[in-house]
Amino acid sequence: MENSRIDLPIGVTLDRFIKSNENEYIGAVGAFSQLLRDIALAAKVVNRELNKAGLIDIMGNAGIYNSGGDEQKKLDLLANTRFIRALSKGGEVCGIISEENESFIDLENNGKYIVAIDPLDGSSNIDVNVSVGTIFSIYKRKSDFGKPLSEFDFLQKGRDQKAAGYILFGPSSMLVYTTGNGVNGFTYEPSLGEFILSNINITCSQNGSIYSINEGLSKSIKDYKIINYLDFCKESGYTARYIGSLVADFHRNLLKGGVYLYPPTNKFPNGKLRLMFEANALAFVIEQAGGKARNGEMDILDIQPTTIHQTTPLYIGSSDMVDKIEMPSL
Ligand code: AHM
Ligand code: MG
């Protein structure tokens, strides 16, 4: 991976960073930059709402269920509305899929880009003031301009992403993304209302000693490779860390070295996490940072999606740790 690209200092704004790197985005320079800015703007709005979460009536369940059968939180819906609104306005995006919407949204314009978004991941944590996140992927439109979109425009491999990233709403909020040219992180400065470059060319160490899994599920994990790997982690004296907010667990392991596992379970025989809303974006980020993302058999980015809401097992993080999971005997 070529890694010589960032010559801007820590402290520049996201806007300035995007502008300085515009020549990376082959094709539609202005549109792509504007799309990244739209995502950042929606992130600021959601951040503002989340900061008020304990004070006004936006916590708790909305009494509606999403396509995965999860009861939607009021904040899930609020974040969904904010992101869809921000992405719909500019004309850069022609189609959106969201974890919170059953089908794709055709914006019926000539935008060049498709966005897949999980507007508020880990939202069961919001009622207890624990970190949550937004995850996004950007693809190119496939169908001809002027024609209605079809699933064909959305069911693209992770390998085809033009950009991907996440926003972590935590003690301080961060936007971390890649356009296929390394990974950079921006920390939100609330008094300025700006995301500021704070983590340049993030790399994930090849090995680590943190493993992140919901071990309460261990009796319903049938894959002996996973069971063996968990034993190996304990025998090696690794540290277990699990927040239950994928973005937060992923971000920690990205920076410190570690692995996140969500294997098939009795309840979720093909894993719980969504390929198009969660796994693909984080897989692109981790590969760009030098790590790996696999489903137990292949790279996440090479999976051909067949449905928008399909799930996948996910093993993601430091490359040596991900490799070890698939070794038949440890
Ligand atoms: P969500 O999209 O409904 O929020 O579910 C995804 C979340 C991830 O953030 C997290 O890693 C995982 O579900 C936790 O699942 P579990 O409670 O089964 O450990
Ligand atoms: Mg989610």
Tab-separated table of C-alpha atoms and ligand atoms in Angstrom:
chain	number	residue	atom	x	y	z
A	1	MET	CA	0.000	0.000	0.000
A	2	GLU	CA	1.434	3.327	-1.083
A	3	ASN	CA	1.457	5.592	1.939
A	4	SER	CA	3.068	8.859	1.008
A	5	ARG	CA	-0.031	10.883	0.367
A	6	ILE	CA	-0.753	13.133	3.315
A	7	ASP	CA	1.399	16.191	3.599
A	8	LEU	CA	-1.106	18.285	5.523
A	9	PRO	CA	-0.407	18.912	9.199
A	10	ILE	CA	-2.543	17.781	12.105
A	11	GLY	CA	-5.046	20.524	12.797
A	12	VAL	CA	-6.338	21.287	9.299
A	13	THR	CA	-10.086	21.163	8.868
A	14	LEU	CA	-11.866	18.355	7.054
A	15	ASP	CA	-12.994	20.834	4.393
A	16	ARG	CA	-9.444	21.898	3.658
A	17	PHE	CA	-8.278	18.290	3.674
A	18	ILE	CA	-10.963	17.265	1.182
A	19	LYS	CA	-10.078	20.193	-1.062
A	20	SER	CA	-6.353	19.419	-0.976
A	21	ASN	CA	-6.978	15.796	-1.928
A	22	GLU	CA	-9.510	16.407	-4.677
A	23	ASN	CA	-7.174	15.188	-7.388
A	24	GLU	CA	-7.406	11.695	-5.831
A	25	TYR	CA	-11.019	11.371	-6.860
A	26	ILE	CA	-10.814	10.416	-10.471
A	27	GLY	CA	-13.866	11.519	-12.411
A	28	ALA	CA	-16.161	13.764	-10.490
A	29	VAL	CA	-13.948	15.963	-8.360
A	30	GLY	CA	-16.485	18.478	-7.041
A	31	ALA	CA	-19.365	16.049	-6.615
A	32	PHE	CA	-17.374	13.556	-4.585
A	33	SER	CA	-15.982	16.267	-2.324
A	34	GLN	CA	-19.446	17.663	-1.787
A	35	LEU	CA	-20.755	14.226	-0.892
A	36	LEU	CA	-18.098	13.827	1.801
A	37	ARG	CA	-19.011	17.262	3.130
A	38	ASP	CA	-22.707	16.301	3.209
A	39	ILE	CA	-21.870	13.251	5.322
A	40	ALA	CA	-19.805	15.405	7.685
A	41	LEU	CA	-22.648	17.915	7.996
A	42	ALA	CA	-25.189	15.213	8.838
A	43	ALA	CA	-22.702	13.825	11.366
A	44	LYS	CA	-22.564	17.199	13.103
A	45	VAL	CA	-26.353	17.377	13.269
A	46	VAL	CA	-26.616	13.845	14.682
A	47	ASN	CA	-23.824	14.607	17.137
A	48	ARG	CA	-25.801	17.609	18.384
A	49	GLU	CA	-28.942	15.494	18.862
A	50	LEU	CA	-27.025	12.717	20.627
A	51	ASN	CA	-25.512	15.216	23.026
A	52	LYS	CA	-29.007	16.151	24.156
A	53	ALA	CA	-30.163	12.561	24.413
A	54	GLY	CA	-30.531	12.472	28.181
A	55	LEU	CA	-32.389	15.775	28.288
A	56	ILE	CA	-35.188	15.523	25.764
A	57	ASP	CA	-37.545	12.744	24.803
A	58	ILE	CA	-35.519	11.096	22.049
A	59	MET	CA	-34.314	7.995	23.891
A	60	GLY	CA	-36.131	4.685	23.991
A	61	ASN	CA	-38.019	2.658	21.427
A	62	ALA	CA	-40.101	4.068	18.626
A	63	GLY	CA	-42.435	1.040	18.519
A	64	ILE	CA	-41.411	0.234	14.914
A	65	TYR	CA	-39.282	-2.697	13.691
A	66	ASN	CA	-36.629	-2.614	10.943
A	67	SER	CA	-36.118	-5.275	8.283
A	68	GLY	CA	-33.824	-7.268	10.600
A	69	GLY	CA	-36.614	-7.497	13.178
A	70	ASP	CA	-34.908	-5.116	15.622
A	71	GLU	CA	-37.122	-2.577	17.328
A	72	GLN	CA	-36.033	0.843	16.138
A	73	LYS	CA	-35.006	3.466	18.640
A	74	LYS	CA	-36.206	7.020	18.261
A	75	LEU	CA	-32.590	8.024	17.701
A	76	ASP	CA	-32.159	5.397	14.956
A	77	LEU	CA	-34.983	7.040	13.084
A	78	LEU	CA	-33.745	10.542	13.775
A	79	ALA	CA	-30.236	9.732	12.517
A	80	ASN	CA	-31.715	7.975	9.476
A	81	THR	CA	-33.778	11.036	8.592
A	82	ARG	CA	-30.839	13.402	9.037
A	83	PHE	CA	-28.468	11.407	6.849
A	84	ILE	CA	-31.013	10.748	4.118
A	85	ARG	CA	-31.965	14.420	4.069
A	86	ALA	CA	-28.326	15.539	3.828
A	87	LEU	CA	-27.574	13.050	1.054
A	88	SER	CA	-30.735	13.825	-0.910
A	89	LYS	CA	-30.257	17.547	-1.218
A	90	GLY	CA	-27.059	18.002	-3.188
A	91	GLY	CA	-27.689	15.918	-6.313
A	92	GLU	CA	-24.407	13.999	-6.017
A	93	VAL	CA	-26.167	10.873	-4.721
A	94	CYS	CA	-28.767	9.113	-6.863
A	95	GLY	CA	-29.595	6.219	-4.544
A	96	ILE	CA	-29.433	5.317	-0.864
A	97	ILE	CA	-29.770	2.100	1.080
A	98	SER	CA	-30.071	2.271	4.836
A	99	GLU	CA	-30.112	-0.391	7.500
A	100	GLU	CA	-33.319	1.248	8.697
A	101	ASN	CA	-35.141	1.042	5.344
A	102	GLU	CA	-36.497	-2.133	3.791
A	103	SER	CA	-35.780	-1.190	0.158
A	104	PHE	CA	-33.540	1.136	-1.755
A	105	ILE	CA	-34.343	4.808	-2.262
A	106	ASP	CA	-34.168	6.089	-5.852
A	107	LEU	CA	-33.674	9.851	-5.705
A	108	GLU	CA	-34.535	10.052	-9.427
A	109	ASN	CA	-31.718	12.402	-10.324
A	110	ASN	CA	-28.506	12.176	-12.319
A	111	GLY	CA	-26.227	11.801	-9.324
A	112	LYS	CA	-23.170	9.620	-9.836
A	113	TYR	CA	-23.043	7.964	-6.437
A	114	ILE	CA	-24.806	5.335	-4.370
A	115	VAL	CA	-24.565	5.422	-0.570
A	116	ALA	CA	-25.077	2.549	1.886
A	117	ILE	CA	-25.490	3.693	5.462
A	118	ASP	CA	-26.072	2.383	8.953
A	119	PRO	CA	-27.171	5.702	10.462
A	120	LEU	CA	-26.829	4.706	14.115
A	121	ASP	CA	-25.041	1.494	14.868
A	122	GLY	CA	-25.003	0.037	18.367
A	123	SER	CA	-28.059	2.056	19.245
A	124	SER	CA	-28.975	-0.239	22.146
A	125	ASN	CA	-26.130	1.599	23.900
A	126	ILE	CA	-27.620	5.042	23.495
A	127	ASP	CA	-30.045	4.787	26.403
A	128	VAL	CA	-27.095	4.292	28.737
A	129	ASN	CA	-24.869	7.018	27.287
A	130	VAL	CA	-22.319	4.673	25.702
A	131	SER	CA	-20.575	5.263	22.346
A	132	VAL	CA	-22.468	4.629	19.113
A	133	GLY	CA	-21.536	5.182	15.475
A	134	THR	CA	-22.541	5.765	11.873
A	135	ILE	CA	-21.077	3.597	9.115
A	136	PHE	CA	-21.099	4.537	5.428
A	137	SER	CA	-20.007	3.236	2.025
A	138	ILE	CA	-19.920	5.132	-1.265
A	139	TYR	CA	-20.161	3.410	-4.654
A	140	LYS	CA	-20.514	4.576	-8.245
A	141	ARG	CA	-23.898	4.290	-9.928
A	142	LYS	CA	-23.983	1.373	-12.394
A	143	SER	CA	-27.135	1.926	-14.426
A	144	ASP	CA	-27.374	4.484	-17.210
A	145	PHE	CA	-28.279	8.037	-16.334
A	146	GLY	CA	-31.936	8.806	-16.871
A	147	LYS	CA	-32.999	5.210	-16.108
A	148	PRO	CA	-34.590	4.107	-12.814
A	149	LEU	CA	-32.194	2.473	-10.361
A	150	SER	CA	-32.446	-1.228	-9.672
A	151	GLU	CA	-30.899	-3.577	-7.105
A	152	PHE	CA	-28.065	-4.001	-9.600
A	153	ASP	CA	-26.875	-0.484	-8.653
A	154	PHE	CA	-26.721	-1.392	-4.980
A	155	LEU	CA	-25.551	-5.017	-4.869
A	156	GLN	CA	-21.900	-4.180	-5.445
A	157	LYS	CA	-18.937	-5.899	-3.846
A	158	GLY	CA	-17.135	-4.084	-1.064
A	159	ARG	CA	-14.121	-4.059	-3.375
A	160	ASP	CA	-16.016	-1.558	-5.560
A	161	GLN	CA	-16.365	1.042	-2.811
A	162	LYS	CA	-15.029	4.472	-3.763
A	163	ALA	CA	-14.923	5.618	-0.150
A	164	ALA	CA	-16.028	4.319	3.221
A	165	GLY	CA	-15.787	5.234	6.833
A	166	TYR	CA	-17.507	5.798	10.111
A	167	ILE	CA	-18.336	8.420	12.661
A	168	LEU	CA	-17.755	7.483	16.265
A	169	PHE	CA	-19.922	9.398	18.711
A	170	GLY	CA	-17.908	9.016	21.881
A	171	PRO	CA	-16.189	11.112	24.544
A	172	SER	CA	-15.096	13.112	21.527
A	173	SER	CA	-16.612	12.385	18.154
A	174	MET	CA	-14.477	11.299	15.215
A	175	LEU	CA	-14.887	10.827	11.509
A	176	VAL	CA	-12.539	8.207	10.059
A	177	TYR	CA	-12.563	7.452	6.343
A	178	THR	CA	-10.684	6.196	3.329
A	179	THR	CA	-10.927	6.886	-0.374
A	180	GLY	CA	-8.581	3.992	-1.102
A	181	ASN	CA	-5.486	5.995	-0.381
A	182	GLY	CA	-4.888	5.388	3.325
A	183	VAL	CA	-7.042	6.100	6.353
A	184	ASN	CA	-7.335	9.418	8.141
A	185	GLY	CA	-9.193	10.448	11.281
A	186	PHE	CA	-10.774	13.789	12.170
A	187	THR	CA	-11.841	14.793	15.651
A	188	TYR	CA	-14.868	17.038	16.084
A	189	GLU	CA	-14.195	20.364	17.750
A	190	PRO	CA	-17.642	21.419	18.973
A	191	SER	CA	-16.845	25.059	19.689
A	192	LEU	CA	-15.624	25.519	16.087
A	193	GLY	CA	-18.169	23.127	14.600
A	194	GLU	CA	-15.398	21.511	12.560
A	195	PHE	CA	-13.851	18.094	12.123
A	196	ILE	CA	-10.091	18.587	12.515
A	197	LEU	CA	-7.406	16.239	11.158
A	198	SER	CA	-6.070	14.395	14.201
A	199	ASN	CA	-4.924	10.939	13.009
A	200	ILE	CA	-2.909	10.878	9.780
A	201	ASN	CA	-2.415	7.671	7.774
A	202	ILE	CA	-3.762	5.375	10.467
A	203	THR	CA	-2.211	1.912	10.442
A	204	CYS	CA	-3.356	-1.147	12.349
A	205	SER	CA	-0.552	-3.145	13.926
A	206	GLN	CA	0.004	-6.584	12.426
A	207	ASN	CA	-0.644	-8.283	15.733
A	208	GLY	CA	-2.364	-7.368	18.957
A	209	SER	CA	-3.598	-8.740	22.249
A	210	ILE	CA	-7.206	-7.535	22.427
A	211	TYR	CA	-10.103	-9.745	21.363
A	212	SER	CA	-13.642	-8.463	21.119
A	213	ILE	CA	-16.581	-10.844	21.058
A	214	ASN	CA	-19.873	-11.288	22.879
A	215	GLU	CA	-18.707	-14.317	24.875
A	216	GLY	CA	-22.180	-14.721	26.318
A	217	LEU	CA	-22.887	-16.372	22.968
A	218	SER	CA	-20.120	-18.960	23.298
A	219	LYS	CA	-22.470	-21.890	23.961
A	220	SER	CA	-24.240	-21.183	20.701
A	221	ILE	CA	-21.060	-20.940	18.623
A	222	LYS	CA	-20.654	-24.214	16.706
A	223	ASP	CA	-17.550	-23.443	14.633
A	224	TYR	CA	-14.692	-25.253	16.372
A	225	LYS	CA	-12.165	-22.819	14.865
A	226	ILE	CA	-13.757	-19.974	16.789
A	227	ILE	CA	-13.979	-22.006	19.989
A	228	ASN	CA	-10.298	-22.948	19.638
A	229	TYR	CA	-9.336	-19.369	18.916
A	230	LEU	CA	-11.106	-18.120	22.047
A	231	ASP	CA	-9.208	-20.735	24.089
A	232	PHE	CA	-5.993	-19.580	22.434
A	233	CYS	CA	-6.745	-15.941	23.381
A	234	LYS	CA	-7.213	-16.933	27.014
A	235	GLU	CA	-4.151	-19.159	27.098
A	236	SER	CA	-2.138	-16.292	25.625
A	237	GLY	CA	-3.340	-13.894	28.312
A	238	TYR	CA	-5.073	-11.606	25.839
A	239	THR	CA	-7.398	-8.881	27.051
A	240	ALA	CA	-11.140	-9.103	26.302
A	241	ARG	CA	-12.853	-5.816	25.409
A	242	TYR	CA	-16.427	-5.670	24.148
A	243	ILE	CA	-18.617	-2.599	24.099
A	244	GLY	CA	-21.341	-3.987	21.853
A	245	SER	CA	-21.044	-0.957	19.561
A	246	LEU	CA	-19.233	-2.191	16.486
A	247	VAL	CA	-17.766	1.200	15.574
A	248	ALA	CA	-16.347	1.705	19.050
A	249	ASP	CA	-14.958	-1.844	19.281
A	250	PHE	CA	-13.520	-1.575	15.777
A	251	HIS	CA	-11.972	1.848	16.395
A	252	ARG	CA	-10.195	0.719	19.545
A	253	ASN	CA	-8.763	-2.340	17.813
A	254	LEU	CA	-7.748	-0.284	14.767
A	255	LEU	CA	-5.688	2.035	16.942
A	256	LYS	CA	-4.386	-0.450	19.505
A	257	GLY	CA	-4.203	-3.726	17.588
A	258	GLY	CA	-6.821	-6.408	18.146
A	259	VAL	CA	-9.560	-8.437	16.560
A	260	TYR	CA	-13.364	-8.236	16.565
A	261	LEU	CA	-15.358	-11.425	16.029
A	262	TYR	CA	-19.058	-11.946	15.291
A	263	PRO	CA	-19.345	-15.618	14.268
A	264	PRO	CA	-22.438	-17.596	13.232
A	265	THR	CA	-24.585	-18.441	16.257
A	266	ASN	CA	-27.778	-20.438	16.795
A	267	LYS	CA	-29.786	-17.233	16.590
A	268	PHE	CA	-27.845	-15.787	13.630
A	269	PRO	CA	-26.620	-18.759	11.542
A	270	ASN	CA	-24.977	-16.415	9.036
A	271	GLY	CA	-23.731	-13.913	11.593
A	272	LYS	CA	-25.579	-10.852	12.834
A	273	LEU	CA	-23.824	-8.003	11.088
A	274	ARG	CA	-24.937	-6.638	7.751
A	275	LEU	CA	-22.562	-7.001	4.841
A	276	MET	CA	-23.617	-3.832	3.060
A	277	PHE	CA	-24.129	-1.560	6.054
A	278	GLU	CA	-21.471	-2.632	8.519
A	279	ALA	CA	-18.923	-5.156	7.275
A	280	ASN	CA	-17.969	-3.704	3.876
A	281	ALA	CA	-17.157	-0.182	5.029
A	282	LEU	CA	-15.076	-1.344	7.981
A	283	ALA	CA	-13.364	-3.959	5.797
A	284	PHE	CA	-12.276	-1.241	3.351
A	285	VAL	CA	-10.957	0.880	6.225
A	286	ILE	CA	-9.066	-1.987	7.864
A	287	GLU	CA	-7.480	-3.134	4.588
A	288	GLN	CA	-6.345	0.404	3.902
A	289	ALA	CA	-4.848	0.484	7.396
A	290	GLY	CA	-2.965	-2.782	6.766
A	291	GLY	CA	-5.366	-5.133	8.581
A	292	LYS	CA	-7.824	-7.777	7.376
A	293	ALA	CA	-11.531	-8.569	7.307
A	294	ARG	CA	-12.771	-12.107	6.585
A	295	ASN	CA	-15.981	-14.091	6.914
A	296	GLY	CA	-14.106	-17.268	7.886
A	297	GLU	CA	-13.545	-18.309	4.269
A	298	MET	CA	-12.905	-15.260	2.159
A	299	ASP	CA	-12.192	-11.538	2.285
A	300	ILE	CA	-15.305	-9.576	3.143
A	301	LEU	CA	-14.606	-7.214	0.233
A	302	ASP	CA	-14.868	-10.074	-2.294
A	303	ILE	CA	-18.342	-11.259	-1.258
A	304	GLN	CA	-20.919	-10.687	-3.973
A	305	PRO	CA	-24.048	-9.457	-2.172
A	306	THR	CA	-27.314	-11.035	-3.257
A	307	THR	CA	-29.678	-9.076	-1.032
A	308	ILE	CA	-29.391	-5.617	0.469
A	309	HIS	CA	-29.852	-6.713	4.067
A	310	GLN	CA	-27.810	-9.939	4.039
A	311	THR	CA	-25.629	-10.658	7.038
A	312	THR	CA	-22.165	-12.135	7.303
A	313	PRO	CA	-19.867	-13.590	9.945
A	314	LEU	CA	-17.162	-10.992	10.595
A	315	TYR	CA	-13.569	-11.350	11.791
A	316	ILE	CA	-11.789	-8.026	11.478
A	317	GLY	CA	-8.685	-6.332	12.802
A	318	SER	CA	-4.936	-6.990	12.990
A	319	SER	CA	-3.940	-9.220	10.071
A	320	ASP	CA	-2.072	-11.925	12.033
A	321	MET	CA	-4.969	-12.306	14.451
A	322	VAL	CA	-7.522	-12.626	11.650
A	323	ASP	CA	-5.281	-15.193	9.896
A	324	LYS	CA	-4.972	-17.242	13.063
A	325	ILE	CA	-8.748	-17.615	13.413
A	326	GLU	CA	-8.868	-19.669	10.205
A	327	MET	CA	-6.009	-21.991	11.114
A	328	PRO	CA	-7.463	-25.499	11.583
A	329	SER	CA	-5.225	-26.301	14.545
A	330	LEU	CA	-3.725	-23.677	16.755
B	1	AHM	P1	-27.476	-2.750	15.345
B	1	AHM	O1	-27.133	-2.399	13.923
B	1	AHM	O2	-28.904	-3.196	15.480
B	1	AHM	O3	-27.114	-1.667	16.317
B	1	AHM	O4	-26.648	-4.086	15.708
B	1	AHM	C1	-25.283	-4.092	15.476
B	1	AHM	C2	-24.568	-4.168	16.796
B	1	AHM	C3	-23.105	-3.881	16.670
B	1	AHM	O5	-22.836	-2.532	16.857
B	1	AHM	C4	-22.538	-4.697	17.792
B	1	AHM	O6	-21.206	-5.020	17.597
B	1	AHM	C5	-23.414	-5.891	17.798
B	1	AHM	O7	-24.651	-5.496	17.251
B	1	AHM	C6	-23.661	-6.382	19.166
B	1	AHM	O8	-24.430	-7.533	19.111
B	1	AHM	P2	-24.656	-8.436	20.403
B	1	AHM	O9	-25.527	-7.636	21.326
B	1	AHM	O10	-25.323	-9.654	19.884
B	1	AHM	O11	-23.306	-8.706	20.989
B	2	MG	MG	-25.974	-1.637	12.713
